[in-house]
Short mmCIF file of C-alpha atoms (C1' of nucleotides) in Angstrom, two decimals:
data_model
loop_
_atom_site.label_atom_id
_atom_site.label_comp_id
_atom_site.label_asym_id
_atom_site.label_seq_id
_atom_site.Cartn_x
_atom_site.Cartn_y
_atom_site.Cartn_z
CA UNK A 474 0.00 0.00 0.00
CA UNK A 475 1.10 3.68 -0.67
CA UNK A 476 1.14 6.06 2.00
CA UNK A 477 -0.61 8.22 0.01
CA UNK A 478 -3.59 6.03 -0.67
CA UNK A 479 -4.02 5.71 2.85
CA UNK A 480 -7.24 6.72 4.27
CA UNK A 481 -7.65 8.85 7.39
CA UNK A 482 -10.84 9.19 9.66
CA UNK A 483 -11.17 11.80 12.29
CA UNK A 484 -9.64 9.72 14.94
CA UNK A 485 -6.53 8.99 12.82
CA UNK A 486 -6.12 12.57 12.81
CA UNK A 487 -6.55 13.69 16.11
CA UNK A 488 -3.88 10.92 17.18
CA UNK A 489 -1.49 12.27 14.66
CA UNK A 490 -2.12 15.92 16.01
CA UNK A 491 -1.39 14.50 19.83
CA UNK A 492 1.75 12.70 18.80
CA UNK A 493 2.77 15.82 16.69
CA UNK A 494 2.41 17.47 20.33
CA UNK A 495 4.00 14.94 22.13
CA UNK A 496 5.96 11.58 20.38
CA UNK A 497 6.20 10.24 23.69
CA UNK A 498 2.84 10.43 25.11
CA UNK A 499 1.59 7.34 26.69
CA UNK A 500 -0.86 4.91 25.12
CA UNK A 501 -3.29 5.78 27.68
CA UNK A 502 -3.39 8.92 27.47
CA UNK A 503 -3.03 8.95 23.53
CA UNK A 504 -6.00 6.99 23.87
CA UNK A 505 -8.27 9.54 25.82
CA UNK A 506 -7.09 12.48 24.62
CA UNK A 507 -8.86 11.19 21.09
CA UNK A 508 -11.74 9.32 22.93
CA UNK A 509 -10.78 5.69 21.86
CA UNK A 510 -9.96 2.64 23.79
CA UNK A 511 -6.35 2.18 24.92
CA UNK A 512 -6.21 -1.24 22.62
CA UNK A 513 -7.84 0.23 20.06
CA UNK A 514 -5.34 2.99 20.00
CA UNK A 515 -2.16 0.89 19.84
CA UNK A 516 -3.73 -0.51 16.76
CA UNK A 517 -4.51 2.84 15.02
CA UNK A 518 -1.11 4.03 15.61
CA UNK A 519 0.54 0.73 14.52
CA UNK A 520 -1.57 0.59 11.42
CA UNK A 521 0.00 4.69 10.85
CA UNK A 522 3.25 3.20 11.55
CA UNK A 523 3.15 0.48 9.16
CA UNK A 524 1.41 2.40 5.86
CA UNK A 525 3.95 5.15 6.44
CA UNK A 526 2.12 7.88 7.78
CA UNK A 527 4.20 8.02 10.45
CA UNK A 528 7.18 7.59 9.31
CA UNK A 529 9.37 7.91 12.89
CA UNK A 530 9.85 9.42 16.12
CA UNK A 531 12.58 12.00 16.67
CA UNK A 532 13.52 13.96 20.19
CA UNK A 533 13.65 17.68 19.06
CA UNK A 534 17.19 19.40 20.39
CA UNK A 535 17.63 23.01 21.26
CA UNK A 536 21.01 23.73 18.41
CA UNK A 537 22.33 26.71 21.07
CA UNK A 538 22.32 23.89 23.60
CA UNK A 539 24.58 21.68 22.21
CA UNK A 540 27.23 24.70 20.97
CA UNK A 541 25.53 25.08 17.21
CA UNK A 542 23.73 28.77 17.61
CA UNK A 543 24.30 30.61 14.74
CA UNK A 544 22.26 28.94 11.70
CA UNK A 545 21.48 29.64 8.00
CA UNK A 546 20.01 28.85 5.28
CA UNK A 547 22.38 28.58 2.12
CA UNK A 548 20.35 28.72 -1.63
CA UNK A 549 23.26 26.91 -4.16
CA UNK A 550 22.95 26.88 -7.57
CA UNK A 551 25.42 24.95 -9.41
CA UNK A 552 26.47 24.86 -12.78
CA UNK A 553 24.21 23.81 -15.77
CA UNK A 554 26.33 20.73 -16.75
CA UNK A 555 26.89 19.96 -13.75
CA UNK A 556 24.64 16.60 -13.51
CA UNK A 557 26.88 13.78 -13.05
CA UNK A 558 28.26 15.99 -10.15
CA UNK A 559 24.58 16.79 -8.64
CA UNK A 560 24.57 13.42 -6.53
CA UNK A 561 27.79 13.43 -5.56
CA UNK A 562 27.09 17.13 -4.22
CA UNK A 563 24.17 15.67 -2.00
CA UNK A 564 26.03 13.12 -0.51
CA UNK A 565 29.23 15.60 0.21
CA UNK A 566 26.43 18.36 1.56
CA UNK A 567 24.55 15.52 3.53
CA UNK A 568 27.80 14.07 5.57
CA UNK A 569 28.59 17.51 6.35
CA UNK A 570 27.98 17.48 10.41
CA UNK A 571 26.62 20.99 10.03
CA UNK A 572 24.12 19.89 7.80
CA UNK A 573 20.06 19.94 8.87
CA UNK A 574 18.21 19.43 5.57
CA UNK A 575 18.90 19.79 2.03
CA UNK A 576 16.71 20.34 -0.12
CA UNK A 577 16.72 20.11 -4.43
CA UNK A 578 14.27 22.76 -5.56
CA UNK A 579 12.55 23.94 -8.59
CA UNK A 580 13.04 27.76 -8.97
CA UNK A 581 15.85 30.28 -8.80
CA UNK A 582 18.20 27.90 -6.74
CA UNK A 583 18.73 24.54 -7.33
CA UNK A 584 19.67 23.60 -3.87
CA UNK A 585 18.72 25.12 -0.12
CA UNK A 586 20.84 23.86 2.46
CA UNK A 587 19.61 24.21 6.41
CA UNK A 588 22.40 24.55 8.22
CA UNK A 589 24.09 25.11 12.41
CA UNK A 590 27.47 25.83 13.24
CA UNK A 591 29.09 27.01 16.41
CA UNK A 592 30.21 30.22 15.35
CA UNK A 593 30.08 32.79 12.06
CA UNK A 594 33.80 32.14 11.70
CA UNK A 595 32.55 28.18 11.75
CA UNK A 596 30.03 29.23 9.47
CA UNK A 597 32.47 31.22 6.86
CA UNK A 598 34.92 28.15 7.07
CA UNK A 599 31.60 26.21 6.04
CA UNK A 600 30.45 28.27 3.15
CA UNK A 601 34.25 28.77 1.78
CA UNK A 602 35.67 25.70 2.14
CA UNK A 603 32.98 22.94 1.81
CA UNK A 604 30.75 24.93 -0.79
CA UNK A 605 31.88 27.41 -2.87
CA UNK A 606 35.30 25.79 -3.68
CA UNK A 607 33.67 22.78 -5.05
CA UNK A 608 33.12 23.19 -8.78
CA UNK A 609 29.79 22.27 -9.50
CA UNK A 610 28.87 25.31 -7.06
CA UNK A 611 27.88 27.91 -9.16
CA UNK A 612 26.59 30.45 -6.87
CA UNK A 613 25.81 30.71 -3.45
CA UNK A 614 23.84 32.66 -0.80
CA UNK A 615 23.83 32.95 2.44
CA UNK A 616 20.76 33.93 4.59
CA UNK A 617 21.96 34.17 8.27
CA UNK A 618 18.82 32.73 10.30
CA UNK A 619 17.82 35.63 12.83
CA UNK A 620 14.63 33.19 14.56
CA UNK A 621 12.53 30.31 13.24
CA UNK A 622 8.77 29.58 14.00
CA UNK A 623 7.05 26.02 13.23
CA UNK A 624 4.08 25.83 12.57
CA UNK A 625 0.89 24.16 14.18
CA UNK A 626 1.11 19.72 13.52
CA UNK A 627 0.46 19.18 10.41
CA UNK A 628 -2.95 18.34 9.28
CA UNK A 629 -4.62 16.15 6.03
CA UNK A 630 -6.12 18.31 3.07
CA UNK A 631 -8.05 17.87 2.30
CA UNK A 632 -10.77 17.88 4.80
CA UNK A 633 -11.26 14.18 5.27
CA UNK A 634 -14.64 12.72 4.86
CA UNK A 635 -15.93 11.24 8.07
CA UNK A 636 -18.21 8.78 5.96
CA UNK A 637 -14.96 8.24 3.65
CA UNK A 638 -14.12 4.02 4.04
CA UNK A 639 -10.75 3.36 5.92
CA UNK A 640 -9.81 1.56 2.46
CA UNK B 20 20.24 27.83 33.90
CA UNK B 21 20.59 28.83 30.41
CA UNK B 22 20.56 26.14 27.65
CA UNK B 23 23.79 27.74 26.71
CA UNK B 24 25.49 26.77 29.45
CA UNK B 25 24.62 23.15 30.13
CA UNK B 26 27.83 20.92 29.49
CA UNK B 27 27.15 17.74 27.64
CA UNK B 28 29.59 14.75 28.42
CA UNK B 29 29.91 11.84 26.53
CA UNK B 30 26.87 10.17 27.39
CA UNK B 31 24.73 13.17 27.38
CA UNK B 32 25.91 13.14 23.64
CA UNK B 33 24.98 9.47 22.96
CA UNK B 34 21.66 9.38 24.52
CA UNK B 35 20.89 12.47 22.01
CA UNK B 36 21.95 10.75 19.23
CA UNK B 37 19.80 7.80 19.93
CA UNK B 38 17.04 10.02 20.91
CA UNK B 39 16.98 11.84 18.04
CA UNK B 40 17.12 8.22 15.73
CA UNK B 41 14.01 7.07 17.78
CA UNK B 42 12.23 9.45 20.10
CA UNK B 43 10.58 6.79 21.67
CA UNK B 44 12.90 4.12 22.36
CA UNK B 45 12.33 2.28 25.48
CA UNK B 46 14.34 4.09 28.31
CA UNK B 47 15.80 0.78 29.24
CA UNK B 48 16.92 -0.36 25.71
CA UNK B 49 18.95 3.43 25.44
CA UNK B 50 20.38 2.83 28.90
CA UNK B 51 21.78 -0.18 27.28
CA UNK B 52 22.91 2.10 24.04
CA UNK B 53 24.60 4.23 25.99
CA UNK B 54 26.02 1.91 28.67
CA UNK B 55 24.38 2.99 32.12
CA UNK B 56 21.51 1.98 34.36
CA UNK B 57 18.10 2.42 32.96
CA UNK B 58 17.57 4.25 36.73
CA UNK B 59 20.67 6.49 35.55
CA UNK B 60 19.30 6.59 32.22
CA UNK B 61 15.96 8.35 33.62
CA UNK B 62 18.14 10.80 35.31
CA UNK B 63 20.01 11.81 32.30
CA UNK B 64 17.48 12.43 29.81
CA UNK B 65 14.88 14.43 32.33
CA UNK B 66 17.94 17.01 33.21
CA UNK B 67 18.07 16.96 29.27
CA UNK B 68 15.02 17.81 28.81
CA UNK B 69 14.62 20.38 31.99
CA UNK B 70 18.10 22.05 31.31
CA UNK B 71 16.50 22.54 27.41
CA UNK B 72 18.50 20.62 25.74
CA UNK B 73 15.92 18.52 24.72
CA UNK B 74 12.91 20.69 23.54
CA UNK B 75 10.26 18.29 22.81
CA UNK B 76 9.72 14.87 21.50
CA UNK B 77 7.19 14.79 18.08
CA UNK B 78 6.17 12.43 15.45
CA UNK B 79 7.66 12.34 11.62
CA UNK B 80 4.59 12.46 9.46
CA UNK B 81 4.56 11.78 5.68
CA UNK B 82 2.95 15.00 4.08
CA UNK B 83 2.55 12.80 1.14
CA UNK B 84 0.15 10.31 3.12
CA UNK B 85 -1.72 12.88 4.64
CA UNK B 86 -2.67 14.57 1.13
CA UNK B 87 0.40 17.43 1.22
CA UNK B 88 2.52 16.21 -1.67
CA UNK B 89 3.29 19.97 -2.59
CA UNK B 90 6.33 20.79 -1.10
CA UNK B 91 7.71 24.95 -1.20
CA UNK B 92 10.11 27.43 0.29
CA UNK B 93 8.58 30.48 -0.10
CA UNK B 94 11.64 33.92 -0.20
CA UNK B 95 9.78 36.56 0.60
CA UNK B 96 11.23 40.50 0.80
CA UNK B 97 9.02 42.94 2.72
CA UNK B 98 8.84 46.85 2.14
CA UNK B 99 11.82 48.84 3.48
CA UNK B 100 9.76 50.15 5.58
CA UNK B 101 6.74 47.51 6.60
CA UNK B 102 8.43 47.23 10.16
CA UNK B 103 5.52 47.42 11.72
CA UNK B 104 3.41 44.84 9.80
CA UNK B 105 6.36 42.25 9.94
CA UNK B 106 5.16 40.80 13.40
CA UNK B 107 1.49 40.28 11.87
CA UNK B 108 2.95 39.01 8.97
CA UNK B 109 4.68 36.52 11.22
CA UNK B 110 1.32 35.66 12.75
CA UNK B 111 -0.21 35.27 9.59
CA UNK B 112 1.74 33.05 8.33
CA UNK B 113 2.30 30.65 11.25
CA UNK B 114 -1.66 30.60 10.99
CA UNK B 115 -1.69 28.68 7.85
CA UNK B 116 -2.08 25.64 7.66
CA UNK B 117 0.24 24.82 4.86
CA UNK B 118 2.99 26.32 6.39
CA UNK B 119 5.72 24.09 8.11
CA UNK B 120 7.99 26.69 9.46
CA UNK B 121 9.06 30.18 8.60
CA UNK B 122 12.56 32.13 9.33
CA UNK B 123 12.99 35.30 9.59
CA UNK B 124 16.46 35.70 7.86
CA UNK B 125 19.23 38.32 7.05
CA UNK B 126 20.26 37.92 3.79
CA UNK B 127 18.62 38.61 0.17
CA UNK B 128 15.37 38.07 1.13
CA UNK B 129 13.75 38.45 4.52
CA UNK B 130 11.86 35.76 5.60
CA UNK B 131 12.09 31.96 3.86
CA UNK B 132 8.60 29.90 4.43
CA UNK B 133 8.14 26.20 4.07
CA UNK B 134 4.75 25.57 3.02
CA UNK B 135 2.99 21.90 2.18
CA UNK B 136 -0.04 21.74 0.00
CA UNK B 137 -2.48 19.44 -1.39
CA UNK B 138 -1.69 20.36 -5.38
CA UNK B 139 -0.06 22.80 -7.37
CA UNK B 140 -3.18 24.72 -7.83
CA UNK B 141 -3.56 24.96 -3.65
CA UNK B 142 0.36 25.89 -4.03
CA UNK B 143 -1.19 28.63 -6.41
CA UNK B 144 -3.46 30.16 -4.43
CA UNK B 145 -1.48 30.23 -0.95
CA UNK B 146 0.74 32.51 -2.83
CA UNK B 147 -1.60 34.36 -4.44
CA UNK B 148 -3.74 34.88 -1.79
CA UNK B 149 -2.09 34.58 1.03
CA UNK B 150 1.27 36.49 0.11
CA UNK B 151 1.54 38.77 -2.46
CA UNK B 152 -1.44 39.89 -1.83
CA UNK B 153 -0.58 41.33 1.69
CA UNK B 154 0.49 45.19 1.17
CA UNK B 155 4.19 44.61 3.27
CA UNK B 156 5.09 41.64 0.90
CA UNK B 157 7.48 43.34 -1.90
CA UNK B 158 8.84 40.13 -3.62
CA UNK B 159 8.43 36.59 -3.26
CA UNK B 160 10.02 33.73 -5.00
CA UNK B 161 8.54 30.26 -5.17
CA UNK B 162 11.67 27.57 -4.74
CA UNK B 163 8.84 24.38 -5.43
CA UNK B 164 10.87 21.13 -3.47
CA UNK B 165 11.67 18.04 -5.82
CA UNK B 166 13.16 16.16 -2.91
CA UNK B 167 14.37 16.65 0.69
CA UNK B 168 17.18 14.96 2.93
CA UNK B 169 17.63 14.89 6.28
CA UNK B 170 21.32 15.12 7.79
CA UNK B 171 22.14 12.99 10.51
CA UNK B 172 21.78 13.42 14.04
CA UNK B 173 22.95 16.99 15.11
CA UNK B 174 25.94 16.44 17.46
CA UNK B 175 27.34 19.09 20.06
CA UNK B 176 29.96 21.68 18.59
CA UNK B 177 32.79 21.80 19.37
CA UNK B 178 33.59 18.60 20.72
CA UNK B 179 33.13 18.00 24.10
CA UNK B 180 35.91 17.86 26.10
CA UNK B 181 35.61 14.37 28.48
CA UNK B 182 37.28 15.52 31.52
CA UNK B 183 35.23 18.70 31.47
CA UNK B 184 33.21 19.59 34.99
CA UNK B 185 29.46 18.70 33.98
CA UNK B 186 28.30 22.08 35.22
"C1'" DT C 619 25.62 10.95 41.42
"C1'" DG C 620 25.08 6.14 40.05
"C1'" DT C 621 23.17 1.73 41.12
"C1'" DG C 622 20.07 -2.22 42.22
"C1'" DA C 623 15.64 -4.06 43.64
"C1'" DA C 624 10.75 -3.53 44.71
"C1'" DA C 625 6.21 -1.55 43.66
"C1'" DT C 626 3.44 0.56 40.40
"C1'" DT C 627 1.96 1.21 35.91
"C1'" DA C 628 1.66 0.75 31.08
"C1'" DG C 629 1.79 -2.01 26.87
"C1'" DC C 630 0.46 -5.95 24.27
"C1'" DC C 631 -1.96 -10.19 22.85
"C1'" DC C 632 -5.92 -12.57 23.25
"C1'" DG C 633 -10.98 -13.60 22.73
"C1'" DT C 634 -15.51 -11.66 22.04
"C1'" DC C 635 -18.90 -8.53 20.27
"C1'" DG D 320 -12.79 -2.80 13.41
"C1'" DA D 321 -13.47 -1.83 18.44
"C1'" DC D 322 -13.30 -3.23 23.11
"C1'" DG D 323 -12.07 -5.38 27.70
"C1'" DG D 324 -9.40 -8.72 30.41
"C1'" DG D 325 -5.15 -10.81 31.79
"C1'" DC D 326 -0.41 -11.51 31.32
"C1'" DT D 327 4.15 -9.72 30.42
"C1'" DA D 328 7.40 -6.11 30.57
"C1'" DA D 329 8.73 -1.48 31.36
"C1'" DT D 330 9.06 2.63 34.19
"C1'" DT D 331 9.53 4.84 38.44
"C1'" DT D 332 10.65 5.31 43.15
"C1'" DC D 333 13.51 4.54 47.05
"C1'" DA D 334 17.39 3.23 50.03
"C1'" DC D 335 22.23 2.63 49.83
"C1'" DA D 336 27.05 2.86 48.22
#
DNA sequence: TGTGAAATTAGCCCGTC
DNA sequence: GACGGGCTAATTTCACA
């Protein structure tokens, strides 16, 4: 089955908004927060588990806890021929230990890179010497990260159907 | 105590890593991860979390599964002088619910949004009508996501030094 | 502060509706 | 598919080193 074929009923979506809340709330509680029966629950969020809708659990750290406060986003575009180079680029970018997310994107960049470093030196070093001295790297911007919001959990769109069948 | 401040030794650093792999791994199987009593264990990862380190456990969803296979980063420039509609603009856009998280950033542009929709067309309209619509929003460029890593576990920088005093 | 053991509690696998 | 019972296993608390 495809994630994306999965269906969701209100339930299914209030547990996903609780565990968006809290990844390590108990069963229990998971369970009577959405009005369900504490077996009943463990299957619903197995069944999420298992058709991908969850797709893990992940303790959120502070970055200016553990010595990483300054962070930025870096937009890379690299060169127009620079294909067989684009993967290799990814992997590079991903091992970096500075590295949050990259992203490959559609639009004026090709690449946006999330990253945290200890320091703006740490972050120069970063953008010089791991980025814009590789060739593919055609161009390069930095966007210093002054504060970041998240958003509320994530919720299905559309609107599901409550009379929609599970599958 | 500031998160700033809190020193990290090495198996402050480990149970991190494994938290951040699997927020809800059973306290006893980390103790065993990391090599200490599960009673230590439950010690550990409560100053984490009280000291800040750790902000918050959540669950990964699949936007995919749950109808949001429209991935964006939205740049956005305000007016020179919109200083006083940035905050609302803030608020407005942490209201949405397509929107994952939004920096405010130095740089080129001002703010960068990640947004997740249900189609191109919903893409569309967010930006339509919910951004360059709005008086204080002078530019806006739509990056649209092909694909997204995530980097590994964020470790502590710089490395911790063993023999350091814990606090 | 870390550890080990006891008491409490939660999670999981049944059967039944 | 949802629910409740009963067993297993985990978490938490406490006294001690």
């Amino acid at each position: 089955m495809s994630a994306k074929d999965v269906q969701l009923d209100p339930v299914d979506i209030a547990i996903l908004r609780e565990l968006q809340k809290d990844g390590r709330i108990a069963n229990k509680d998971l369970a009577a927060a959405v009005g369900i029966a504490p077996s009943t629950c463990v299957d619903r969020v197995a069944r999420l588990r298992r058709t991908g809708v969850i797709t893990g659990y992940t303790a959120q750290i502070s970055p200016e806890a553990i010595g990483r406060p300054i962070q930025a986003l870096l937009t890379v575009q690299v060169q127009p021929h620079a294909r067989p180079l684009v993967d290799p680029f990814v992997v590079h970018v991903r091992s970096l230990p500075e590295t949050l997310s990259v992203h490959h994107v559609a639009g004026p960049d090709d690449f946006v890179v999330h990253v945290a470093c200890g320091s703006s030196q740490d972050l120069q070093r970063l953008v010089l010497d791991r980025f814009t001295s590789r060739p593919e790297v055609a161009r390069l911007q930095t966007h210093l990260i002054f504060s970041t919001w998240n958003g509320g959990p994530l919720s299905p769109y559309p609107p599901q159907d409550p009379a929609a069948p599970r599958r």
